[in-house]
Each structure stands twice: as structure tokens, then as C-alpha cells.
Short mmCIF file of C-alpha atoms and ligand atoms in Angstrom, two decimals:
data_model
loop_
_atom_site.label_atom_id
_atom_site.label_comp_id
_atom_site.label_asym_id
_atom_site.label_seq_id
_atom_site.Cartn_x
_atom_site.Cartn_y
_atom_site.Cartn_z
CA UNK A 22 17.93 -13.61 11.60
CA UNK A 23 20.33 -11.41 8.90
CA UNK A 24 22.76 -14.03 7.88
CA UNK A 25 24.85 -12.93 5.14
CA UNK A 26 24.71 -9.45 4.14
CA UNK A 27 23.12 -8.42 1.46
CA UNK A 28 21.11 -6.28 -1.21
CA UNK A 29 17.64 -5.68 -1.60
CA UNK A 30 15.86 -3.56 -3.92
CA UNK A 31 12.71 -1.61 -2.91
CA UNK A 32 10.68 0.09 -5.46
CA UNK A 33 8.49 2.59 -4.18
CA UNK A 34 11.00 3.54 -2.02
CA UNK A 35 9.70 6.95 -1.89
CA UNK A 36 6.00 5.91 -1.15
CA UNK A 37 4.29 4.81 2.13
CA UNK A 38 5.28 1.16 2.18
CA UNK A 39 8.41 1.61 0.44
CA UNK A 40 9.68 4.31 2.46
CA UNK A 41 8.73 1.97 5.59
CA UNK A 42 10.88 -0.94 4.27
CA UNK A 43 13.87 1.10 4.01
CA UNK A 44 13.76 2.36 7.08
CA UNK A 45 12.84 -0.62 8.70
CA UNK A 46 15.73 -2.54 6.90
CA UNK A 47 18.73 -1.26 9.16
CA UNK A 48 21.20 -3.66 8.86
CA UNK A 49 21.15 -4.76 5.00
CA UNK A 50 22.59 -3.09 1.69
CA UNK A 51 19.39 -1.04 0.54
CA UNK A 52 18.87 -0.03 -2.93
CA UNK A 53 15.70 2.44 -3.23
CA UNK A 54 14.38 2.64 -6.72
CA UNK A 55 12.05 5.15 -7.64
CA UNK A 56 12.04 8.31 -10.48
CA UNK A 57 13.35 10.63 -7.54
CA UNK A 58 16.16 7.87 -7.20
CA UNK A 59 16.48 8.20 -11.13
CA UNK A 60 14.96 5.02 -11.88
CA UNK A 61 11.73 4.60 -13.88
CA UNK A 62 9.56 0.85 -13.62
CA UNK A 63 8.57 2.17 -17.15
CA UNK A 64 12.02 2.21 -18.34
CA UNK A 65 13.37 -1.55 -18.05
CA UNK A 66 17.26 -0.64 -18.94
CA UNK A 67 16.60 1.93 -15.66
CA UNK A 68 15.89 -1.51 -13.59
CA UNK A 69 18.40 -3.72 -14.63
CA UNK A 70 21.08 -1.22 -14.23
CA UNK A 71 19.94 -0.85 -10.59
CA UNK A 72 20.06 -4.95 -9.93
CA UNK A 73 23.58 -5.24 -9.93
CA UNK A 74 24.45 -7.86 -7.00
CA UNK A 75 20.84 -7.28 -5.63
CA UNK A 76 19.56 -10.35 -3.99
CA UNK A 77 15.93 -10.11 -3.26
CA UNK A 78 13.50 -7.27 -4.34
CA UNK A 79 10.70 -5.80 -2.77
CA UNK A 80 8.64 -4.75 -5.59
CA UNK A 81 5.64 -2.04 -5.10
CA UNK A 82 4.31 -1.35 -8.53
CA UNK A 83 2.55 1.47 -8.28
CA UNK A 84 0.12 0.96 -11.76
CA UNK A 85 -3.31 0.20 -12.31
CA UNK A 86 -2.08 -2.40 -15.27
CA UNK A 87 0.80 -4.82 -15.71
CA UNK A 88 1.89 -3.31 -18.97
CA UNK A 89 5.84 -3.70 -18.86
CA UNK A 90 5.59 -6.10 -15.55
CA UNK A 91 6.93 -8.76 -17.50
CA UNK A 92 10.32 -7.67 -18.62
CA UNK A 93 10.98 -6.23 -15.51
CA UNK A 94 10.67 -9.25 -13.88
CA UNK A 95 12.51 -11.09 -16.29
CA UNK A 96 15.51 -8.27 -15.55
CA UNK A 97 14.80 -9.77 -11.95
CA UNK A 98 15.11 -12.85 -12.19
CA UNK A 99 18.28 -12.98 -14.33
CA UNK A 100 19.56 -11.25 -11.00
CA UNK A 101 18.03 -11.71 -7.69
CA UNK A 102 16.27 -15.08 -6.44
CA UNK A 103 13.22 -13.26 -4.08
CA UNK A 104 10.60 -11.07 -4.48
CA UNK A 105 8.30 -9.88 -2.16
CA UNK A 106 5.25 -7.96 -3.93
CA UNK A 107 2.83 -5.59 -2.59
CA UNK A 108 -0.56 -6.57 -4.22
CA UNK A 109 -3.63 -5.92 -2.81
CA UNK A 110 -6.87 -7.70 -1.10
CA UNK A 111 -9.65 -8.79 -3.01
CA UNK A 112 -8.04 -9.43 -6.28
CA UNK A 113 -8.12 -6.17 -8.41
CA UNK A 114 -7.37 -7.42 -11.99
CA UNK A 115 -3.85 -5.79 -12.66
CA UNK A 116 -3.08 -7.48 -8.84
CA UNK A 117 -3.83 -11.14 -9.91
CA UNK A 118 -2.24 -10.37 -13.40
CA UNK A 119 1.15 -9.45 -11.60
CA UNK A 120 0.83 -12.11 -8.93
CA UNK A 121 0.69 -15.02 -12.20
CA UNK A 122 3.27 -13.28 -14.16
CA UNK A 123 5.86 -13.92 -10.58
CA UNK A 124 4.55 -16.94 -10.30
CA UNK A 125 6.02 -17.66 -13.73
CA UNK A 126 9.32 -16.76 -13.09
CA UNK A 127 10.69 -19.18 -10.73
CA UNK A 128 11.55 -16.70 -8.43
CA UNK A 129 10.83 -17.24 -4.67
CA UNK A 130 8.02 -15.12 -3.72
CA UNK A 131 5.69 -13.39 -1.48
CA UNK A 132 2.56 -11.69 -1.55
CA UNK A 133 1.34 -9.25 0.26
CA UNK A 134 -2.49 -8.59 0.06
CA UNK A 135 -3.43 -5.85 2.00
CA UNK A 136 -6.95 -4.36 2.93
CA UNK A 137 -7.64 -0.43 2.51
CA UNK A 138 -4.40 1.54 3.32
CA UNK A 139 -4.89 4.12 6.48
CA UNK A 140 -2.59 6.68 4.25
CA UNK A 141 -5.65 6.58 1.94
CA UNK A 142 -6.64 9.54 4.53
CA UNK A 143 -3.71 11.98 3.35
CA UNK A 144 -5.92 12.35 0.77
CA UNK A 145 -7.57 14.83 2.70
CA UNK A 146 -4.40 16.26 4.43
CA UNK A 147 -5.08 19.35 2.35
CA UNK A 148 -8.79 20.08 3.47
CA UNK A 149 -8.62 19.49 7.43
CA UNK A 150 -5.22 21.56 7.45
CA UNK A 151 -7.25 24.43 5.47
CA UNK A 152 -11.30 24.12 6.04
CA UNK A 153 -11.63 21.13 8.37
CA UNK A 154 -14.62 19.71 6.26
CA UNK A 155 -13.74 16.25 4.08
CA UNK A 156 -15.69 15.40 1.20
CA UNK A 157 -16.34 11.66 0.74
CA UNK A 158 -19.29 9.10 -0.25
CA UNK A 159 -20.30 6.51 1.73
CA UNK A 160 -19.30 7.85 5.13
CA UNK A 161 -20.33 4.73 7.03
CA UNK A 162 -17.87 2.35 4.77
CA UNK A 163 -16.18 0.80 7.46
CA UNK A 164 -12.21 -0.75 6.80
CA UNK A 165 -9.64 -2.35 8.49
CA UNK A 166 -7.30 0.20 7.70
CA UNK A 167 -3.37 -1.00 7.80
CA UNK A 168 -0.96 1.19 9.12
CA UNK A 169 2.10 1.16 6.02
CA UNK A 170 4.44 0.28 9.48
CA UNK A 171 2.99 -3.23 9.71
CA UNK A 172 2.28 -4.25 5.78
CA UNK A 173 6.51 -3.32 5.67
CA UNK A 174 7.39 -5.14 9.23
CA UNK A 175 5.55 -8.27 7.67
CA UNK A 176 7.40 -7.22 3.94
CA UNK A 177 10.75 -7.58 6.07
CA UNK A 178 10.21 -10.42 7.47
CA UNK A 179 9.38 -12.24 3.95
CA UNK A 180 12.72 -10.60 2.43
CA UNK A 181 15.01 -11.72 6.07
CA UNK A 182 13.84 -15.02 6.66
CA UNK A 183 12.86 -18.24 4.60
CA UNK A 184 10.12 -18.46 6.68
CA UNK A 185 7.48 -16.95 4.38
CA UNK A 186 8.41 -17.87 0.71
CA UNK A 187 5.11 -18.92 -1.18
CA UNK A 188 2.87 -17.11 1.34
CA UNK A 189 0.09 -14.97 -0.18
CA UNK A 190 -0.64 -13.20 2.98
CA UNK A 191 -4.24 -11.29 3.68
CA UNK A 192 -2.97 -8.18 5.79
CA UNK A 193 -5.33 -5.72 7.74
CA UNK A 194 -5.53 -3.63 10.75
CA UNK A 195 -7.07 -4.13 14.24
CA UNK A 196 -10.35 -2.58 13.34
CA UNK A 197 -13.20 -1.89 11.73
CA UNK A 198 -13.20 2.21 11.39
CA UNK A 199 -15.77 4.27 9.70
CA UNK A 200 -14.72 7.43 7.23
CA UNK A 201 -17.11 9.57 9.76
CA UNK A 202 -15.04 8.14 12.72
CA UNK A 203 -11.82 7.99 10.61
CA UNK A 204 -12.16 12.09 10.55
CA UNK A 205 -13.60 12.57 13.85
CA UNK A 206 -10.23 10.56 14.96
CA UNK A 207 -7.89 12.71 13.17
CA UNK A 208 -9.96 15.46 14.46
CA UNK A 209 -9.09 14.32 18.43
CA UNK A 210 -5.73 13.25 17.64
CA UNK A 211 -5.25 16.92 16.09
CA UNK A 212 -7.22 19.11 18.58
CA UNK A 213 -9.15 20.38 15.03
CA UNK A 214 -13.00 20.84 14.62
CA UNK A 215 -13.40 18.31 11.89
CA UNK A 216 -16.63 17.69 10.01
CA UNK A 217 -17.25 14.72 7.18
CA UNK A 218 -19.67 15.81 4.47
CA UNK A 219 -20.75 13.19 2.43
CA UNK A 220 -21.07 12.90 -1.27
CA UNK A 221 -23.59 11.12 -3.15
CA UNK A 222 -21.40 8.87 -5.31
CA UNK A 223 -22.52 10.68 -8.78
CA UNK A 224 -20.67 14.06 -7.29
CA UNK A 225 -17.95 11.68 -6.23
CA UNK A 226 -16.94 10.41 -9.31
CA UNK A 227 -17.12 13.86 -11.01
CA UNK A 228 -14.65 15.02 -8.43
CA UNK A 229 -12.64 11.58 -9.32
CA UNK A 230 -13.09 11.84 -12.88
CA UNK A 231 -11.55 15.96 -12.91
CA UNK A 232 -8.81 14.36 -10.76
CA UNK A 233 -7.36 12.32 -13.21
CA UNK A 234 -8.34 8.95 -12.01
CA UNK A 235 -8.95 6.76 -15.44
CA UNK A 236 -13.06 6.30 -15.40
CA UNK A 237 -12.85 2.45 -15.01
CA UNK A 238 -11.10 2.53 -11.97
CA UNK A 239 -13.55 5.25 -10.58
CA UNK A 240 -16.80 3.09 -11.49
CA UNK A 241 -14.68 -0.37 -9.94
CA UNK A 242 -13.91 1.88 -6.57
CA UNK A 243 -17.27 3.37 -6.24
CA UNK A 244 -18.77 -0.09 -6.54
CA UNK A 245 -16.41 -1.36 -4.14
CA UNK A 246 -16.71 1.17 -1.52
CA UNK A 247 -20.79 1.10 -1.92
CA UNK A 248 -20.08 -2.92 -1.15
CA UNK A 249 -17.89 -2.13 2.22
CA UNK A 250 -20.87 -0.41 3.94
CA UNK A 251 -22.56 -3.72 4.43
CA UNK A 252 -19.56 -6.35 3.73
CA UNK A 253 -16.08 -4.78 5.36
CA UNK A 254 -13.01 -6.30 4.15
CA UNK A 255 -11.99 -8.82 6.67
CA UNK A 256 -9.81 -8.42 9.99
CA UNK A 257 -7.47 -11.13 9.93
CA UNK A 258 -3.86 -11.91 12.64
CA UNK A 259 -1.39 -11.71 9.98
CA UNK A 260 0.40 -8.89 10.81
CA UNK A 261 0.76 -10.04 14.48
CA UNK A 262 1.37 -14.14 13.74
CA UNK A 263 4.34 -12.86 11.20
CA UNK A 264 5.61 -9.94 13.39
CA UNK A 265 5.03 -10.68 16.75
CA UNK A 266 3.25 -7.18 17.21
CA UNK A 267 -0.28 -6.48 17.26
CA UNK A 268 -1.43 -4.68 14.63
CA UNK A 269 -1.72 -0.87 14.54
CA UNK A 270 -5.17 1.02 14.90
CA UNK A 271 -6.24 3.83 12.71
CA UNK A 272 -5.75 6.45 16.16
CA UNK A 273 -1.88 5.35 16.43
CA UNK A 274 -1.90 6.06 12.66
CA UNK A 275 -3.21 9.24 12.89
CA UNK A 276 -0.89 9.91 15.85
CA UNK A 277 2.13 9.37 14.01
CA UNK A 278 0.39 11.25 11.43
CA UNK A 279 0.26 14.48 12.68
CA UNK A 280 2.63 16.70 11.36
CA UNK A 281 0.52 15.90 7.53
CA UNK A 282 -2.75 17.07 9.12
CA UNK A 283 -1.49 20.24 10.33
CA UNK A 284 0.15 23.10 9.14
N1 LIG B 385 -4.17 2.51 -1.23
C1 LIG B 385 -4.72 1.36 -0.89
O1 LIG B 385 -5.71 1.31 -0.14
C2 LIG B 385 -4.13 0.09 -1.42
C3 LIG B 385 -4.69 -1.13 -1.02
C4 LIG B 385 -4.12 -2.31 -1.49
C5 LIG B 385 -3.01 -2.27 -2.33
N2 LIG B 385 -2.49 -1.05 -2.71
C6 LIG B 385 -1.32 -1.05 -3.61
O2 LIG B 385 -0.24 -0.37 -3.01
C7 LIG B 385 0.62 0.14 -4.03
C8 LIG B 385 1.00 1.59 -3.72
O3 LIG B 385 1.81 1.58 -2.56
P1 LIG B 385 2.11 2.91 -1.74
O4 LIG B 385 0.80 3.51 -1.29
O5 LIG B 385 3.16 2.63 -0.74
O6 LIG B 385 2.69 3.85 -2.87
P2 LIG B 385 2.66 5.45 -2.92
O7 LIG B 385 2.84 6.00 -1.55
O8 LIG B 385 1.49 5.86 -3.76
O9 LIG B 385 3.99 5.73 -3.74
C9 LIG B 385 4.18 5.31 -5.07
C10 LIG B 385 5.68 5.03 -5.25
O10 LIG B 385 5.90 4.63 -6.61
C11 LIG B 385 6.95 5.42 -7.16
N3 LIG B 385 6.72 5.53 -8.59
C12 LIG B 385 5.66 6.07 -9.24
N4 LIG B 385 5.82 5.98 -10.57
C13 LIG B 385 7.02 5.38 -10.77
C14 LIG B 385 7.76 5.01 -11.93
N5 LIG B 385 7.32 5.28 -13.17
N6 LIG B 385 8.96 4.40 -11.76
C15 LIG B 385 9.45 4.15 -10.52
N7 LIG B 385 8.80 4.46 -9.40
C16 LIG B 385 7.60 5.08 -9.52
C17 LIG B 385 6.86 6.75 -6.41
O11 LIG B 385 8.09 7.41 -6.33
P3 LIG B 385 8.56 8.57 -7.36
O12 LIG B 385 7.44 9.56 -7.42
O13 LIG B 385 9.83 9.06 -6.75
O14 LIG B 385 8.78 7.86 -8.64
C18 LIG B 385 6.54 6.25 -4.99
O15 LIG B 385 7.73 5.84 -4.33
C19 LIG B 385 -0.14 0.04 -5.37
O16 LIG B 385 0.38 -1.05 -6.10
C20 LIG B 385 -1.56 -0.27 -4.90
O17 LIG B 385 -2.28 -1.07 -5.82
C21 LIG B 385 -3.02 0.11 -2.27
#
């Protein structure tokens, strides 16, 4: 499947999916880019001095705007010929902005579109390891969370073979999983008394808002979750049609989660 040897570039290397693409990438020339690698996405000269003899990229960009995108992809495409992008399911503005601006290019691409993350749940790493109770609204939104494992097998697969260039690939997990059965879960797969306690969304995006997340994205989130209780994101085969393996469930997550949910 390798063929000639040679260099990919993974932003986010540092972050869930990133981190899984470099260590799923064993027998290529890896380049992780992030600010702990001392490269900044917000500093362009930063990116093009990392794309020396890079071939393909596989670009997380980890921004609720495109501001920038464009002459970093231009650096990009003066260098490599793929890209592989992590977007995101159900077309969040900044998402379908990016996915235009590499259509633009003329590089190959991919796009990944994946449903609700299972690492969202770190977020409460910090509570179950010290109180056991997480705070959340809308504890019967249900998701098909995706284990990052299986959004980067399908990633590698779109940067190794030819097989997947032009693909805009809907990714999810097994599953349909509740937050109250996400925590009770972590709770088995930990041994810990675990309690959800929910939020009314106005207390929610308080806590959001003192958090630092910018107040549009809070009101777009909130409205989206308040949507999933009825109308889940789909469940959809692509992670198993591109890798071969069935998808991962939110228990085998948590499972090879432990060690963050306990002290
Ligand atoms: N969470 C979800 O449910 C969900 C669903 C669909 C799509 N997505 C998309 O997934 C992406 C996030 O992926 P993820 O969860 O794997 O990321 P993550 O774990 O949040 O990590 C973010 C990565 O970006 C790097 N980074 C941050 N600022 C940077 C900068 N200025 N320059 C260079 N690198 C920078 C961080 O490393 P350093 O700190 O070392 O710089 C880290 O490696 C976002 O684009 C999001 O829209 C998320």
C-alpha cells in the first residue's frame, strides 16, 4: 500500500486526531506541526518553512473561522499535491468555508466529516476524577460518538492510497449513546459512582460563556445539541467500508480512556 516513501504533514499533531495519525503512520516520514512543535497555523512563514519536501498534508485546523486558511493553503499547494482535512458533519460555517477554499486550490483532497467526537467527554475528566457529578444540558442528546482511532485510520487511508481522493466522507461511531449513559459508561468502565446532573441550557451557556467560548458559537451549540435529542446525527459504515474495521463504541473509548478519568 506505501509505495514510495514519503512526507506528510499533520497539523494538530498534538490533538486527538492528530496525535492518532502520527502514530498510526509507522512507516512514512512524519512531520507534526503544532505550537508545541514550534509551528503556529496563525503564522504562515511558520508553515511553509515546515513543507519542505512534504508530499501530502493532513490538515486539522483547529479554529472556529477560516481567517488565514487561505495563504496557508496556498503555502501548500506550492509544495505538496494532497490534503486530507478534518471538517466536521453537518456543515458548521467556518467547515464549508475551508472545504471551498481546498477545493480551489487544485490540490487532491479529502474530507473528513465527522459526527460528535467521543473525546468531547474529557471535558469532564476533571469532575469524575474529583466529585464524580458532570454538569451538562440535555442529558438525553444521543450521538454517534467517533472514537479519534477510526476518524485517523480512515485519515490514513486517504493520505496512503489513491483510493479516496475527492471523497467527502460522513464518519460516525457504532452507536447512538446518551450523555446520561455516556457517564454511567465511564462510570462502569472506571469502577466510580458517577452521577449526570443536568443543566437547563440558560445555566449552560453562562458556564460556556465564563469559559471563554465566543457567544455565537455557544448559542449555534446549544441549538444544536437541543436538536440531537429528537434528530441524532446519523450512523453511517464509513469507517468500516474504508478501514476494514468496525467502528469503535463509546465503552472501548472509554476503556482506552482510563488513565484521563482517574487520578
Ligand atoms: N469535537 C467535536 O465533536 C468535533 C466534531 C467535528 C469536527 N471537529 C473538528 O475537529 C478539529 C479539532 O480536532 P481535535 O479534537 O483532534 O483537536 P484538539 O485535540 O482540540 O487539538 C487541537 C490541536 O491544534 C493545535 N493548535 C492549536 N492552535 C494552534 C495554532 N495556532 N497553530 C498550530 N497548531 C495549533 C494544538 O496543538 P498545540 O497546543 O501544541 O498548538 C492541538 O494539536 C476542529 O477543527 C473541529 O472543528 C470537532
Amino acid at each position: 500500500m506505501h509505495g514510495e516513501p514519503m512526507t506528510i504533514l499533520v497539523t494538530g499533531a498534538t490533538g486527538s486526531v492528530g496525535g492518532q495519525i502520527v502514530s498510526q503512520l509507522r512507516e512514512e516520514t512524519v512531520r507534526p506541526f503544532s505550537r508545541t512543535t514550534g509551528g503556529d497555523l496563525t503564522d504562515v512563514d511558520s508553515v511553509r518553512a515546515a513543507l519542505t519536501d512534504v508530499d501530502k498534508v493532513f490538515l486539522v485546523w483547529p479554529f472556529f473561522h477560516t481567517e488565514g486558511l487561505g495563504e496557508v493553503l496556498d503555502a501548500i499547494a506550492e509544495r505538496a499535491k494532497r490534503i486530507v482535512y478534518l471538517s466536521s458533519a453537518g456543515a458548521p460555517e467556518w467547515a464549508r468555508e475551508a472545504e471551498e477554499l481546498i477545493e480551489q486550490t487544485g490540490l487532491e483532497w479529502t474530507f473528513l466529516q465527522p459526527t460528535g467526537f467521543a473525546a468531547n467527554a474529557l471535558h469532564w475528566a476533571d469532575d469524575i476524577k474529583t466529585h464524580g457529578v458532570v454538569r451538562t444540558p440535555f442529558g438525553d442528546m444521543s450521538r454517534p460518538h467517533i472514537h479519534e482511532h477510526d476518524m485517523a485510520a480512515v485519515g490514513v487511508q486517504a493520505l496512503l492510497t489513491d483510493k479516496h481522493v475527492g471523497a467527502r466522507y460522513t464518519l460516525s461511531g457504532p452507536e447512538l449513546v446518551t450523555q446520561f449513559d455516556q457517564v454511567k459508561i465511564i462510570g462502569e468502565v472506571t469502577g466510580k459512582d458517577l452521577r449526570l446532573e443536568e443543566e437547563t441550557p440558560e445555566e449552560a451557556r453562562a458556564r460556556m460563556l465564563v469559559s471563554g467560548w465566543p457567544e455565537p458559537l455557544v448559542d449555534s451549540a446549544l441549538e444544536a445539541w437541543a436538536s440531537m435529542v429528537e434528530n441524532p446525527e446519523p450512523i453511517v459504515p464509513t469507517v468500516e467500508e474504508v478501514t476494514g474495521r468496525p467502528a469503535k463504541t463509546f465503552r472501548e473509548w472509554a476503556r482506552d480512556h482510563l488513565t484521563d478519568f482517574t487520578p
